[in-house]
């Protein structure tokens, strides 16, 4: 267990070395046993070591045999011995018996995919001089932290955010939205940090930085998959659960130093300790913290567990003076972190660190086995309403059950320019909710906690608190094999009525514990690991003076952001949880101010944190709202990509078309499809820009009518193909073309192995069984061809992640697309970039990047044509290979987001520059007039559709009277007078 750090910059080697060492030394507490640094090219890796495995030879940074790959690693790999054996068989040579060296050779063998092989907790960085890049990875659940900082000409990373304070030219700004999310949740969810320029690498993600500074990713490689498993009797599920949990505890006990355990008295840590005691020869040393307040004290349960299991137990009672650690707590977390149990976690970590270097914990049991009160409250509420959940439960409903400061309270707290501009959807919650939309009720909430609360609160709390005492924590209940069992297990095995007649979770674990403990121990009310704030902060409490001084006093730093009367209201109302959240924020703000000029290793003297002005002010970055359709769909993914790639110039927020917004709050509003916002919403059309992406979205409108609608409602419009541009530009001369893009780092060429008797794998991806997609008519019959295997990922139980899609393309020889859509077909672009041989029709943007028989087979939209093309590629391997290589070269890099995003940048810039002109132009037509014109054009459209040319001419005459400056009506009148011209049009 260690602290890692590094920097990639065009600096001289000695300057790189000094910077990396400074980052590492700021994390000395994470690794007091040793330090190291290695400079390779523009990258310096640094390391602080806490020796757990291979005490003599495991020093870092560590390299492969020829020194082309170097690693700095924090964590433990529990299957490293099995991986080492596999790698030895494949010819790799080892100099140590450490798990660190196993990762180096795993990276050599499997590249970025090495993370899929690792079982354990990890955060690491690899310098790869062969590929000229820095590669970073974080474990599946986010047990180990990894943060990074992007500046204009350099990139740095570390285990802890506070390490960045040591870099002299680090310039950071306060992220106001991150603070708002902190108020809501008591933590700042990944990828955000309190600083706009710094980010957390999310759990289950990797990223890379080329030596020239180009950042690729983050890219997800794993997430928990809740699904229905095999049908087994309950007894067999119990055997599988116990065997897998026992194996996890055994793996987590592997170390070259003694291993202890936290024993709070709760069921999770008790279950871990029970198995650990059975698997070790000597009594396990266990550690717990108690409180004088019975409502928060589980020490009696911990003592009973220790006595029954035979552990050597150590316990301390925590008094109010534990709050003296507030300053150290805030310093170590590096940003506001408001889970008050961090105080107790730091205390029990200091207690354990007197005897051992590593401990087991029970973290993750509530998330994996549905143990939280919020889970039961959600389920109970639904059953009380008739046993069924609402048809469309919202993420806001879930957040309403778990937030610390609700939207109404946050609205009262913020003052000045910040009020009303920060209460926006939390992207990480929106994304997780969308990903879990097909899960059962309890599974959905388990998934939500696993993706949000577990990594961002629980695991962050335990890692930072324990490492502040140079103590490693290990989490047997957060292990991929165990979660593979928990996520397939029927819900009834975890959630059921207890002997007291109330709904509760973790019944499988309770069945296991019933072998060791009586029913009152197993089936008791869940207590949680919390400090007694209600007693300490009450009017007679020992820490009331701290609250009064810090939050109510004239010197409170919170007054720069918040209305001071709101904190008084919280105190008078006894809302001590939100008060603690504010108290931590106040301490963090004080440290930002007081550290300036200090000689401490955590000094902030080099940093500028702007507290008096909003970093989202239009003068710094124009505020752009992107309106997408639904979560986790193609428009939203494009929007999130633009949000990241254009963040240096635009402050972009993404929301969905079902959510209301205030036009005045935004400098520019990009509606990703022109019909996503209702007509009555437009009162300042000069702020709006939009896109037309396919005929599917406007086949009910004639081109002149569509152009008229776009001109009245949007300052600027772009289309995604040259074909669409040719159709609309006569009626809307200002229209431009900006196509979609793809992730070139994720979707890139991979050679296909020879068929050698296997079927030709033909792939298809689609989301709708419609004639537009053409699956049933043109694609499905291909499965009947000899020597052909049709592999499609449409209509699946869930959407594949982008990483899963990339792997899917690599397993496909030929990709077919029969869509009539005119838009940029992203799956076709991704497949081409990945090296699939392409069969498609002349649709959308295809002619812009593929030519028939040069990069693809472009065929008529008939069943026979598709079948003939597939048979040709089945029998002609040379042609298939040539098209595979050529398709990838045609797409990369010209159609990557790194290229296409610049066109969107210019589109946004141009719209902002010409807003005044657009305002004057659009103001000439009143809102009422625009509505009347729209009704007239609708009637005109109907008349044209039914060949009622006399009625159409009357409508055109009326429109010319009202909208005399529009050349469209003059052109239409001429065409109506000439039936041949109208037919041709």
PDB file of N, CA and C in Angstrom, residues 737-791:
ATOM      1  N   UNK A 737     -22.450  22.383 -42.313  1.00  0.00           N
ATOM      2  CA  UNK A 737     -22.362  20.935 -42.130  1.00  0.00           C
ATOM      3  C   UNK A 737     -21.332  20.609 -41.053  1.00  0.00           C
ATOM      4  N   UNK A 738     -21.767  19.910 -40.007  1.00  0.00           N
ATOM      5  CA  UNK A 738     -20.859  19.400 -38.977  1.00  0.00           C
ATOM      6  C   UNK A 738     -21.314  17.980 -38.677  1.00  0.00           C
ATOM      7  N   UNK A 739     -20.506  17.016 -38.998  1.00  0.00           N
ATOM      8  CA  UNK A 739     -20.892  15.627 -38.809  1.00  0.00           C
ATOM      9  C   UNK A 739     -20.535  15.149 -37.413  1.00  0.00           C
ATOM     10  N   UNK A 740     -20.961  13.941 -37.093  1.00  0.00           N
ATOM     11  CA  UNK A 740     -20.626  13.308 -35.825  1.00  0.00           C
ATOM     12  C   UNK A 740     -19.160  12.890 -35.812  1.00  0.00           C
ATOM     13  N   UNK A 741     -18.718  12.472 -34.643  1.00  0.00           N
ATOM     14  CA  UNK A 741     -17.361  11.965 -34.502  1.00  0.00           C
ATOM     15  C   UNK A 741     -17.344  10.686 -33.683  1.00  0.00           C
ATOM     16  N   UNK A 742     -16.181  10.049 -33.622  1.00  0.00           N
ATOM     17  CA  UNK A 742     -16.012   8.847 -32.824  1.00  0.00           C
ATOM     18  C   UNK A 742     -14.728   8.963 -32.019  1.00  0.00           C
ATOM     19  N   UNK A 743     -14.581   8.101 -31.037  1.00  0.00           N
ATOM     20  CA  UNK A 743     -13.396   8.075 -30.185  1.00  0.00           C
ATOM     21  C   UNK A 743     -12.318   7.243 -30.870  1.00  0.00           C
ATOM     22  N   UNK A 744     -11.338   7.911 -31.449  1.00  0.00           N
ATOM     23  CA  UNK A 744     -10.290   7.214 -32.181  1.00  0.00           C
ATOM     24  C   UNK A 744      -9.380   6.391 -31.304  1.00  0.00           C
ATOM     25  N   UNK A 745      -9.301   6.727 -30.025  1.00  0.00           N
ATOM     26  CA  UNK A 745      -8.462   5.938 -29.125  1.00  0.00           C
ATOM     27  C   UNK A 745      -9.117   4.611 -28.793  1.00  0.00           C
ATOM     28  N   UNK A 746     -10.441   4.597 -28.753  1.00  0.00           N
ATOM     29  CA  UNK A 746     -11.171   3.382 -28.386  1.00  0.00           C
ATOM     30  C   UNK A 746     -11.456   2.514 -29.605  1.00  0.00           C
ATOM     31  N   UNK A 747     -11.828   3.149 -30.706  1.00  0.00           N
ATOM     32  CA  UNK A 747     -12.167   2.411 -31.916  1.00  0.00           C
ATOM     33  C   UNK A 747     -11.027   2.578 -32.924  1.00  0.00           C
ATOM     34  N   UNK A 748     -10.192   1.580 -33.031  1.00  0.00           N
ATOM     35  CA  UNK A 748      -9.062   1.649 -33.947  1.00  0.00           C
ATOM     36  C   UNK A 748      -8.776   0.264 -34.513  1.00  0.00           C
ATOM     37  N   UNK A 749      -7.916   0.237 -35.499  1.00  0.00           N
ATOM     38  CA  UNK A 749      -7.742  -0.972 -36.304  1.00  0.00           C
ATOM     39  C   UNK A 749      -7.213  -2.145 -35.494  1.00  0.00           C
ATOM     40  N   UNK A 750      -7.839  -3.312 -35.701  1.00  0.00           N
ATOM     41  CA  UNK A 750      -7.374  -4.564 -35.122  1.00  0.00           C
ATOM     42  C   UNK A 750      -7.449  -5.633 -36.201  1.00  0.00           C
ATOM     43  N   UNK A 751      -6.337  -6.323 -36.519  1.00  0.00           N
ATOM     44  CA  UNK A 751      -6.364  -7.355 -37.571  1.00  0.00           C
ATOM     45  C   UNK A 751      -7.235  -8.531 -37.165  1.00  0.00           C
ATOM     46  N   UNK A 752      -7.914  -9.132 -38.144  1.00  0.00           N
ATOM     47  CA  UNK A 752      -8.749 -10.299 -37.904  1.00  0.00           C
ATOM     48  C   UNK A 752      -7.959 -11.566 -38.230  1.00  0.00           C
ATOM     49  N   UNK A 753      -8.125 -12.621 -37.425  1.00  0.00           N
ATOM     50  CA  UNK A 753      -7.432 -13.877 -37.714  1.00  0.00           C
ATOM     51  C   UNK A 753      -8.047 -14.552 -38.930  1.00  0.00           C
ATOM     52  N   UNK A 754      -7.281 -15.399 -39.651  1.00  0.00           N
ATOM     53  CA  UNK A 754      -7.846 -16.147 -40.792  1.00  0.00           C
ATOM     54  C   UNK A 754      -9.039 -16.989 -40.341  1.00  0.00           C
ATOM     55  N   UNK A 755      -9.961 -17.240 -41.272  1.00  0.00           N
ATOM     56  CA  UNK A 755     -11.164 -17.989 -40.919  1.00  0.00           C
ATOM     57  C   UNK A 755     -10.833 -19.431 -40.551  1.00  0.00           C
ATOM     58  N   UNK A 756     -10.013 -20.115 -41.357  1.00  0.00           N
ATOM     59  CA  UNK A 756      -9.557 -21.480 -41.062  1.00  0.00           C
ATOM     60  C   UNK A 756     -10.705 -22.389 -40.638  1.00  0.00           C
ATOM     61  N   UNK A 757     -11.752 -22.405 -41.460  1.00  0.00           N
ATOM     62  CA  UNK A 757     -12.865 -23.305 -41.233  1.00  0.00           C
ATOM     63  C   UNK A 757     -13.991 -22.762 -40.381  1.00  0.00           C
ATOM     64  N   UNK A 758     -13.764 -21.649 -39.698  1.00  0.00           N
ATOM     65  CA  UNK A 758     -14.845 -21.086 -38.891  1.00  0.00           C
ATOM     66  C   UNK A 758     -15.773 -20.258 -39.778  1.00  0.00           C
ATOM     67  N   UNK A 759     -16.998 -19.971 -39.334  1.00  0.00           N
ATOM     68  CA  UNK A 759     -17.913 -19.148 -40.137  1.00  0.00           C
ATOM     69  C   UNK A 759     -17.418 -17.702 -40.245  1.00  0.00           C
ATOM     70  N   UNK A 760     -17.856 -17.026 -41.282  1.00  0.00           N
ATOM     71  CA  UNK A 760     -17.617 -15.589 -41.408  1.00  0.00           C
ATOM     72  C   UNK A 760     -18.532 -14.872 -40.440  1.00  0.00           C
ATOM     73  N   UNK A 761     -17.959 -14.081 -39.540  1.00  0.00           N
ATOM     74  CA  UNK A 761     -18.758 -13.387 -38.525  1.00  0.00           C
ATOM     75  C   UNK A 761     -19.247 -12.051 -39.083  1.00  0.00           C
ATOM     76  N   UNK A 762     -20.545 -11.950 -39.286  1.00  0.00           N
ATOM     77  CA  UNK A 762     -21.163 -10.747 -39.842  1.00  0.00           C
ATOM     78  C   UNK A 762     -21.888 -10.039 -38.701  1.00  0.00           C
ATOM     79  N   UNK A 763     -21.545  -8.794 -38.466  1.00  0.00           N
ATOM     80  CA  UNK A 763     -22.107  -8.054 -37.342  1.00  0.00           C
ATOM     81  C   UNK A 763     -23.088  -6.989 -37.772  1.00  0.00           C
ATOM     82  N   UNK A 764     -24.056  -6.742 -36.909  1.00  0.00           N
ATOM     83  CA  UNK A 764     -25.038  -5.682 -37.110  1.00  0.00           C
ATOM     84  C   UNK A 764     -25.403  -5.103 -35.756  1.00  0.00           C
ATOM     85  N   UNK A 765     -25.576  -3.786 -35.683  1.00  0.00           N
ATOM     86  CA  UNK A 765     -25.965  -3.133 -34.437  1.00  0.00           C
ATOM     87  C   UNK A 765     -27.078  -2.148 -34.729  1.00  0.00           C
ATOM     88  N   UNK A 766     -28.141  -2.213 -33.985  1.00  0.00           N
ATOM     89  CA  UNK A 766     -29.251  -1.287 -34.184  1.00  0.00           C
ATOM     90  C   UNK A 766     -30.103  -1.217 -32.945  1.00  0.00           C
ATOM     91  N   UNK A 767     -30.913  -0.173 -32.847  1.00  0.00           N
ATOM     92  CA  UNK A 767     -31.715   0.004 -31.646  1.00  0.00           C
ATOM     93  C   UNK A 767     -33.210  -0.065 -31.904  1.00  0.00           C
ATOM     94  N   UNK A 768     -33.607  -0.235 -33.178  1.00  0.00           N
ATOM     95  CA  UNK A 768     -35.039  -0.241 -33.463  1.00  0.00           C
ATOM     96  C   UNK A 768     -35.360  -1.270 -34.538  1.00  0.00           C
ATOM     97  N   UNK A 769     -36.493  -1.966 -34.373  1.00  0.00           N
ATOM     98  CA  UNK A 769     -36.965  -2.887 -35.410  1.00  0.00           C
ATOM     99  C   UNK A 769     -37.884  -2.097 -36.351  1.00  0.00           C
ATOM    100  N   UNK A 770     -37.322  -1.229 -37.139  1.00  0.00           N
ATOM    101  CA  UNK A 770     -38.094  -0.408 -38.058  1.00  0.00           C
ATOM    102  C   UNK A 770     -37.580  -0.613 -39.466  1.00  0.00           C
ATOM    103  N   UNK A 771     -38.424  -0.244 -40.416  1.00  0.00           N
ATOM    104  CA  UNK A 771     -38.008  -0.355 -41.817  1.00  0.00           C
ATOM    105  C   UNK A 771     -36.805   0.521 -42.104  1.00  0.00           C
ATOM    106  N   UNK A 772     -36.676   1.622 -41.355  1.00  0.00           N
ATOM    107  CA  UNK A 772     -35.537   2.519 -41.561  1.00  0.00           C
ATOM    108  C   UNK A 772     -34.227   1.779 -41.314  1.00  0.00           C
ATOM    109  N   UNK A 773     -34.195   0.919 -40.298  1.00  0.00           N
ATOM    110  CA  UNK A 773     -32.975   0.170 -39.973  1.00  0.00           C
ATOM    111  C   UNK A 773     -32.799  -1.048 -40.880  1.00  0.00           C
ATOM    112  N   UNK A 774     -33.897  -1.636 -41.340  1.00  0.00           N
ATOM    113  CA  UNK A 774     -33.817  -2.692 -42.337  1.00  0.00           C
ATOM    114  C   UNK A 774     -33.337  -4.032 -41.848  1.00  0.00           C
ATOM    115  N   UNK A 775     -33.416  -4.304 -40.544  1.00  0.00           N
ATOM    116  CA  UNK A 775     -32.873  -5.560 -40.040  1.00  0.00           C
ATOM    117  C   UNK A 775     -33.649  -6.762 -40.576  1.00  0.00           C
ATOM    118  N   UNK A 776     -34.961  -6.775 -40.371  1.00  0.00           N
ATOM    119  CA  UNK A 776     -35.747  -7.944 -40.741  1.00  0.00           C
ATOM    120  C   UNK A 776     -35.715  -8.199 -42.243  1.00  0.00           C
ATOM    121  N   UNK A 777     -35.700  -7.134 -43.037  1.00  0.00           N
ATOM    122  CA  UNK A 777     -35.810  -7.290 -44.485  1.00  0.00           C
ATOM    123  C   UNK A 777     -34.493  -7.637 -45.158  1.00  0.00           C
ATOM    124  N   UNK A 778     -33.384  -7.015 -44.671  1.00  0.00           N
ATOM    125  CA  UNK A 778     -32.121  -7.142 -45.397  1.00  0.00           C
ATOM    126  C   UNK A 778     -31.029  -7.888 -44.631  1.00  0.00           C
ATOM    127  N   UNK A 779     -31.045  -7.806 -43.306  1.00  0.00           N
ATOM    128  CA  UNK A 779     -29.929  -8.332 -42.515  1.00  0.00           C
ATOM    129  C   UNK A 779     -30.216  -9.731 -41.987  1.00  0.00           C
ATOM    130  N   UNK A 780     -31.373  -9.928 -41.401  1.00  0.00           N
ATOM    131  CA  UNK A 780     -31.672 -11.202 -40.771  1.00  0.00           C
ATOM    132  C   UNK A 780     -31.537 -12.389 -41.721  1.00  0.00           C
ATOM    133  N   UNK A 781     -31.919 -12.258 -43.013  1.00  0.00           N
ATOM    134  CA  UNK A 781     -31.760 -13.400 -43.922  1.00  0.00           C
ATOM    135  C   UNK A 781     -30.314 -13.846 -44.112  1.00  0.00           C
ATOM    136  N   UNK A 782     -29.349 -13.003 -43.771  1.00  0.00           N
ATOM    137  CA  UNK A 782     -27.954 -13.385 -43.950  1.00  0.00           C
ATOM    138  C   UNK A 782     -27.579 -14.583 -43.073  1.00  0.00           C
ATOM    139  N   UNK A 783     -28.292 -14.775 -41.976  1.00  0.00           N
ATOM    140  CA  UNK A 783     -27.977 -15.878 -41.076  1.00  0.00           C
ATOM    141  C   UNK A 783     -28.184 -17.234 -41.740  1.00  0.00           C
ATOM    142  N   UNK A 784     -28.986 -17.276 -42.807  1.00  0.00           N
ATOM    143  CA  UNK A 784     -29.258 -18.550 -43.492  1.00  0.00           C
ATOM    144  C   UNK A 784     -28.179 -18.917 -44.505  1.00  0.00           C
ATOM    145  N   UNK A 785     -27.236 -18.025 -44.780  1.00  0.00           N
ATOM    146  CA  UNK A 785     -26.198 -18.305 -45.770  1.00  0.00           C
ATOM    147  C   UNK A 785     -25.203 -19.319 -45.226  1.00  0.00           C
ATOM    148  N   UNK A 786     -24.710 -20.169 -46.074  1.00  0.00           N
ATOM    149  CA  UNK A 786     -23.710 -21.163 -45.671  1.00  0.00           C
ATOM    150  C   UNK A 786     -22.417 -20.467 -45.258  1.00  0.00           C
ATOM    151  N   UNK A 787     -21.853 -20.935 -44.137  1.00  0.00           N
ATOM    152  CA  UNK A 787     -20.566 -20.407 -43.693  1.00  0.00           C
ATOM    153  C   UNK A 787     -20.633 -19.004 -43.141  1.00  0.00           C
ATOM    154  N   UNK A 788     -21.826 -18.569 -42.733  1.00  0.00           N
ATOM    155  CA  UNK A 788     -22.004 -17.207 -42.225  1.00  0.00           C
ATOM    156  C   UNK A 788     -22.651 -17.281 -40.838  1.00  0.00           C
ATOM    157  N   UNK A 789     -22.097 -16.522 -39.910  1.00  0.00           N
ATOM    158  CA  UNK A 789     -22.677 -16.407 -38.568  1.00  0.00           C
ATOM    159  C   UNK A 789     -23.052 -14.952 -38.338  1.00  0.00           C
ATOM    160  N   UNK A 790     -24.344 -14.698 -38.132  1.00  0.00           N
ATOM    161  CA  UNK A 790     -24.821 -13.334 -37.900  1.00  0.00           C
ATOM    162  C   UNK A 790     -24.763 -13.031 -36.409  1.00  0.00           C
ATOM    163  N   UNK A 791     -24.006 -12.015 -36.066  1.00  0.00           N
ATOM    164  CA  UNK A 791     -23.818 -11.627 -34.671  1.00  0.00           C
ATOM    165  C   UNK A 791     -24.317 -10.200 -34.519  1.00  0.00           C
TER     166      UNK A 791
END
